[in-house]
mmCIF file of C-alpha atoms and ligand atoms in Angstrom:
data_model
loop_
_atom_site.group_PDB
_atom_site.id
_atom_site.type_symbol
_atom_site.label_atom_id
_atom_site.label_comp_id
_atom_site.label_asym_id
_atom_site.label_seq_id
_atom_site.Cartn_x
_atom_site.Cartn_y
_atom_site.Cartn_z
ATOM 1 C CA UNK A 281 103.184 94.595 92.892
ATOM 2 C CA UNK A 282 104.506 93.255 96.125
ATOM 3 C CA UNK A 283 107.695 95.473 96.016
ATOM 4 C CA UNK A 284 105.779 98.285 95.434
ATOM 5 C CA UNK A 285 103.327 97.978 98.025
ATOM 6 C CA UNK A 286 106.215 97.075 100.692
ATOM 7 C CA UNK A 287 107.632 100.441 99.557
ATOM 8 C CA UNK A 288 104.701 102.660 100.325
ATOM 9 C CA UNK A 289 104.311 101.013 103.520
ATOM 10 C CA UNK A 290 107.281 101.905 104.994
ATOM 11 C CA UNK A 291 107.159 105.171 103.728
ATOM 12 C CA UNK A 292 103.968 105.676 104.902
ATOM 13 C CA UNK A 293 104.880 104.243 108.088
ATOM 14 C CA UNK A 294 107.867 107.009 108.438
ATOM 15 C CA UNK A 295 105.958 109.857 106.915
ATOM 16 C CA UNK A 296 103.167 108.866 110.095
ATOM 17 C CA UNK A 297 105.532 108.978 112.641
ATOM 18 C CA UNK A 298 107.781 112.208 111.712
ATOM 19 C CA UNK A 299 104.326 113.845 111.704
ATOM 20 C CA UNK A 300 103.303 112.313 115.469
ATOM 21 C CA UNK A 301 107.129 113.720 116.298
ATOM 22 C CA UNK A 302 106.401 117.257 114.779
ATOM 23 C CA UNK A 303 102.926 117.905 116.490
ATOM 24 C CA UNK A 304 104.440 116.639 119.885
ATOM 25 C CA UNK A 305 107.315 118.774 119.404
ATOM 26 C CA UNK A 306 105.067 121.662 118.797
ATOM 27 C CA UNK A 307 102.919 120.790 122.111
ATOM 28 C CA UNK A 308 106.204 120.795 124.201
ATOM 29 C CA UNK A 309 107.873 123.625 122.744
ATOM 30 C CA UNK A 310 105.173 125.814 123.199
ATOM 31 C CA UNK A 311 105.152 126.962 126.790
ATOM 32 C CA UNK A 312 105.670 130.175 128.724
ATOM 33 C CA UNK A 313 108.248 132.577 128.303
ATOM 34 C CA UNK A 314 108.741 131.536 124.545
ATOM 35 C CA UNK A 315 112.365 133.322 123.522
ATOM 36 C CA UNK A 316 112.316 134.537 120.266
ATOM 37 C CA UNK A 317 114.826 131.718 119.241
ATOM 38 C CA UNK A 318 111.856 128.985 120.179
ATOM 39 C CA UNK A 319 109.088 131.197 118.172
ATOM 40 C CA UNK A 320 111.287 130.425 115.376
ATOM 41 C CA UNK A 321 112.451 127.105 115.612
ATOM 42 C CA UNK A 322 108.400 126.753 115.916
ATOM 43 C CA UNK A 323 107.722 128.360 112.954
ATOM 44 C CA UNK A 324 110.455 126.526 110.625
ATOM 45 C CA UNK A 325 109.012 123.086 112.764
ATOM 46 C CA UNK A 326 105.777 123.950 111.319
ATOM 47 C CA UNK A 327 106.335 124.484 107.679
ATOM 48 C CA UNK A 328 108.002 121.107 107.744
ATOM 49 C CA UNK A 329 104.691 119.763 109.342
ATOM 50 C CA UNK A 330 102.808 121.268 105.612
ATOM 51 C CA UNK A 331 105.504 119.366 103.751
ATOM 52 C CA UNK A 332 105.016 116.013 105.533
ATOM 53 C CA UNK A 333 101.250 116.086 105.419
ATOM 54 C CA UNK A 334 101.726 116.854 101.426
ATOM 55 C CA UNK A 335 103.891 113.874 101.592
ATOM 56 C CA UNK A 336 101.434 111.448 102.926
ATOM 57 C CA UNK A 337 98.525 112.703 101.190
ATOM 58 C CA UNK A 338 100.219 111.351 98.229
ATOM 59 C CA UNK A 339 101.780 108.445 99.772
ATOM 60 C CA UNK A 340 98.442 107.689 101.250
ATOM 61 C CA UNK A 341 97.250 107.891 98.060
ATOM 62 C CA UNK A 342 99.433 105.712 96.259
ATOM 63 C CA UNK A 343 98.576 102.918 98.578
ATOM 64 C CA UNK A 344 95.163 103.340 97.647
ATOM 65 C CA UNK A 345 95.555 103.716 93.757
ATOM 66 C CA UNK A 346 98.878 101.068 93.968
ATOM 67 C CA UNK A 347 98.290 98.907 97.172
ATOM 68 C CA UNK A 348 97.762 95.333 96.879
ATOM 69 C CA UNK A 349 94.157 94.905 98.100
ATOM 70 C CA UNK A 350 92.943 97.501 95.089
ATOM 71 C CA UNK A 351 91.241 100.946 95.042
ATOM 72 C CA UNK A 352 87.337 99.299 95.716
ATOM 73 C CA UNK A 353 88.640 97.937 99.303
ATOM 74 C CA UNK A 354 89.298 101.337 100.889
ATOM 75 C CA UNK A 355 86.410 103.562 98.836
ATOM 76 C CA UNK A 356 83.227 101.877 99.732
ATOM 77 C CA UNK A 357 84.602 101.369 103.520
ATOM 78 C CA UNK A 358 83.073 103.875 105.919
ATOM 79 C CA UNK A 359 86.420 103.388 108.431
ATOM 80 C CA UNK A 360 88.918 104.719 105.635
ATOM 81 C CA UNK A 361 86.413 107.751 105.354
ATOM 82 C CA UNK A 362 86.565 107.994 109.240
ATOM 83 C CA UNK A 363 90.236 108.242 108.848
ATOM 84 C CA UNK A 364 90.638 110.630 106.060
ATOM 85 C CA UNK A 365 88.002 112.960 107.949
ATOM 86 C CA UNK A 366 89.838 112.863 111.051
ATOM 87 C CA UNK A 367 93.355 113.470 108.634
ATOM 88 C CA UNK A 368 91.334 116.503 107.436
ATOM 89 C CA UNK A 369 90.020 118.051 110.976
ATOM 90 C CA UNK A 370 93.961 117.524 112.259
ATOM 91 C CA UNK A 371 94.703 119.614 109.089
ATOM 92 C CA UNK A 372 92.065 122.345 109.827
ATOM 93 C CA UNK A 373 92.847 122.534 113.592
ATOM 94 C CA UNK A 374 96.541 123.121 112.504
ATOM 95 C CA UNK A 375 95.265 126.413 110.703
ATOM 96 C CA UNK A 376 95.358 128.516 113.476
ATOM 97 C CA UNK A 377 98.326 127.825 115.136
ATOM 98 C CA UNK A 378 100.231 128.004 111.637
ATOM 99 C CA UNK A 379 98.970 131.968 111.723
ATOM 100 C CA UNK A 380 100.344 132.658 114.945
ATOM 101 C CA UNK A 381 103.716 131.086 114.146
ATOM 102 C CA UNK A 382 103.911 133.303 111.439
ATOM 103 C CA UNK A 383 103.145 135.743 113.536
ATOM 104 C CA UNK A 384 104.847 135.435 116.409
ATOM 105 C CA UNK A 385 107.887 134.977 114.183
ATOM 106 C CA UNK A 386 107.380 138.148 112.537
ATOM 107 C CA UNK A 387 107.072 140.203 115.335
ATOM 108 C CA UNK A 388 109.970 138.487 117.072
ATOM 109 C CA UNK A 389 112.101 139.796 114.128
ATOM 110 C CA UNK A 390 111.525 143.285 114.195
ATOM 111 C CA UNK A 391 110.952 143.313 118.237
ATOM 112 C CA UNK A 392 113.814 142.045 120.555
ATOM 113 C CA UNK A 393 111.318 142.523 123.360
ATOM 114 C CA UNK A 394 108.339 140.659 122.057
ATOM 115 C CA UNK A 395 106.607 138.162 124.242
ATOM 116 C CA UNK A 396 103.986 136.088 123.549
ATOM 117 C CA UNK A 397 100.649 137.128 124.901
ATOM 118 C CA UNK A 398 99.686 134.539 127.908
ATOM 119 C CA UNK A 399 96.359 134.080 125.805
ATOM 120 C CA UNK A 400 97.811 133.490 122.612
ATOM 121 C CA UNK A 401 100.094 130.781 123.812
ATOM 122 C CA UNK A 402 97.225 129.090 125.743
ATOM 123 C CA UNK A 403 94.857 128.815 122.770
ATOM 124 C CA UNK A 404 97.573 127.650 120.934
ATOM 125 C CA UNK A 405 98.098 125.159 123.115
ATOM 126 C CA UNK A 406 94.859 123.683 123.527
ATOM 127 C CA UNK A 407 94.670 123.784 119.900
ATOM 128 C CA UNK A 408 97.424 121.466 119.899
ATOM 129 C CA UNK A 409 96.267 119.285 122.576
ATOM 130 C CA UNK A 410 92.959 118.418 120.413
ATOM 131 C CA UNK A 411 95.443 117.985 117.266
ATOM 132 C CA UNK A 412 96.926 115.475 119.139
ATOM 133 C CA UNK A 413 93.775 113.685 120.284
ATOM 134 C CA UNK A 414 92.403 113.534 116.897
ATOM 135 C CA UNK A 415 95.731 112.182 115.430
ATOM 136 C CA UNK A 416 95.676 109.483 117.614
ATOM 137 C CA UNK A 417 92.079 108.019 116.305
ATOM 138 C CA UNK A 418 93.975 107.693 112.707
ATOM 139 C CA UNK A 419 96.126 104.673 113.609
ATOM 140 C CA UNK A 420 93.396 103.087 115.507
ATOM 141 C CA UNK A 421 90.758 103.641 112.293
ATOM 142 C CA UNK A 422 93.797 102.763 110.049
ATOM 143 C CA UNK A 423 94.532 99.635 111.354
ATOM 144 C CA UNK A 424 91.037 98.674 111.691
ATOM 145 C CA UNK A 425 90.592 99.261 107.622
ATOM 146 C CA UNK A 426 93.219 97.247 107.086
ATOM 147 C CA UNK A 427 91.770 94.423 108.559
ATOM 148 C CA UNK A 428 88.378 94.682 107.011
ATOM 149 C CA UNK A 429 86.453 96.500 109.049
ATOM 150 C CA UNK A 430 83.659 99.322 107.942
ATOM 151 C CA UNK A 431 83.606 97.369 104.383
HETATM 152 C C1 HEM B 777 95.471 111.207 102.819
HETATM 153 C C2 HEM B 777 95.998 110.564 103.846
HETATM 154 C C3 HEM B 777 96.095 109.069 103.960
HETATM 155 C C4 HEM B 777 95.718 108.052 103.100
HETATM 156 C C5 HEM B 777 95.067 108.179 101.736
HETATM 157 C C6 HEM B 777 96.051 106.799 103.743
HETATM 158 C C7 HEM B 777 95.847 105.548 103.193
HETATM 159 C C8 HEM B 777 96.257 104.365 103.756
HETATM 160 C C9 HEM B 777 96.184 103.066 103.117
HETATM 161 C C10 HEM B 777 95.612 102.801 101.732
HETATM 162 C C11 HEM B 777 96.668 102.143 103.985
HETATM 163 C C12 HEM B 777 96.825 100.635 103.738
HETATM 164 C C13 HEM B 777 95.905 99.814 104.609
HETATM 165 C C14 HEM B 777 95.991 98.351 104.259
HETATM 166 O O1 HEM B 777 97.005 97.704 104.536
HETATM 167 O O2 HEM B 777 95.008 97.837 103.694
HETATM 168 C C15 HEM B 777 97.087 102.851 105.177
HETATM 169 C C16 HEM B 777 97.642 102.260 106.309
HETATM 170 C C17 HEM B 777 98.024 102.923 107.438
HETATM 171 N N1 HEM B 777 97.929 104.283 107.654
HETATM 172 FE FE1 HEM B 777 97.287 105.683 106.306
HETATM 173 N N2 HEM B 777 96.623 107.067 104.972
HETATM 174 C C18 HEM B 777 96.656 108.433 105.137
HETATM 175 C C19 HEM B 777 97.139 109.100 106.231
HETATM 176 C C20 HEM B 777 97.632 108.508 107.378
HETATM 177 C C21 HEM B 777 98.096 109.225 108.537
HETATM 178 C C22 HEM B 777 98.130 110.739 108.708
HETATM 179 C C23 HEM B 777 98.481 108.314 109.449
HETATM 180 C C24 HEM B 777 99.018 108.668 110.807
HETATM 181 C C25 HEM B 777 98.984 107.966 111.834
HETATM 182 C C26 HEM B 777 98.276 106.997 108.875
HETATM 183 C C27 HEM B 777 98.542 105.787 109.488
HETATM 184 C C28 HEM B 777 98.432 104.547 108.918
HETATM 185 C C29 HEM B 777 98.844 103.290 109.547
HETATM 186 C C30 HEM B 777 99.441 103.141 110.945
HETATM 187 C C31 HEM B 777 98.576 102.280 108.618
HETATM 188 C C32 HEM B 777 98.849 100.777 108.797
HETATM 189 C C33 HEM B 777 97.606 100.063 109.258
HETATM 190 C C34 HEM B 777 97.872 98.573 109.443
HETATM 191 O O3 HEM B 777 98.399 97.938 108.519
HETATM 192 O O4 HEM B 777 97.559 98.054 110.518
HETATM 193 N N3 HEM B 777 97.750 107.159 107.612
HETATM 194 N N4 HEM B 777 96.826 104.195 105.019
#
């Protein structure tokens, strides 16, 4: 159904771009000299992040299931496959950084004085950075499957 479809777009749409907005919030916010109230503003950032990507998993999945063009367009076509892989390495590559949010958090609750370690924050960064290079190839294989390409 038309209506239907329309709906999921949008939301899918939104659910993209709060999720863009969330890792580049994460990339910016994590920097030197990271005050305890930034570790957790990180950490409550991030679980937000889990409930978005739940969100669009099953968005996602109700535009393939309920979208207009039918489940056999996107299964047999390699480019949605490129773009659920590359969904699934952002969601791997988020792993780590989760942990140390925890982490960080939880230390800067029981430590007033706890800093995080210059090697910590730049792994987590670079983590990020690759996040955020990966993310970017899912609009560009997304709207390439929606035009018929990889079928
Ligand atoms: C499990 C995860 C996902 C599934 C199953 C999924 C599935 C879909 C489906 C079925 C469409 C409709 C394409 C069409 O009109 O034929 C679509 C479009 C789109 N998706 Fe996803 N998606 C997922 C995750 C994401 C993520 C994380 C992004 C983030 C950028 C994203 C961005 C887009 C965009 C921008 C479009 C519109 C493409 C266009 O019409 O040009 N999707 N997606």
């Amino acid at each position: 159904m038309e209506t239907t479809d329309l709906v999921l777009a949008i939301l899918h749409h939104l659910l993209a771009f709060v999720l863009a907005g969330i890792i580049a919030a994460e990339f910016v916010l994590v920097r030197a000299e990271l005050s305890p109230a930034t570790v957790k503003r990180l950490a409550v950032i991030d679980r937000h992040y889990g409930l978005i990507a739940l969100a669009i998993i099953l968005i996602g999945a109700g535009r393939v299931v309920w979208g207009l063009k039918g489940w056999e367009f996107y299964v047999y076509n390699w480019v949605f496959w490129a773009k659920m892989a590359c969904f699934a390495a952002v969601g791997l590559l988020s792993i780590m950084p989760t942990m140390r949010f925890i982490g960080w958090n939880r230390q800067a609750g029981t430590d007033a004085g706890f800093r995080v370690p210059e090697a910590e924050l730049a792994e987590v960064r670079a983590r990020i950075r690759t996040e955020a290079l990966v993310f970017l190839l899912i609009p560009i294989f997304a709207a390439a499957m929606a035009r018929g390409y990889g079928l």
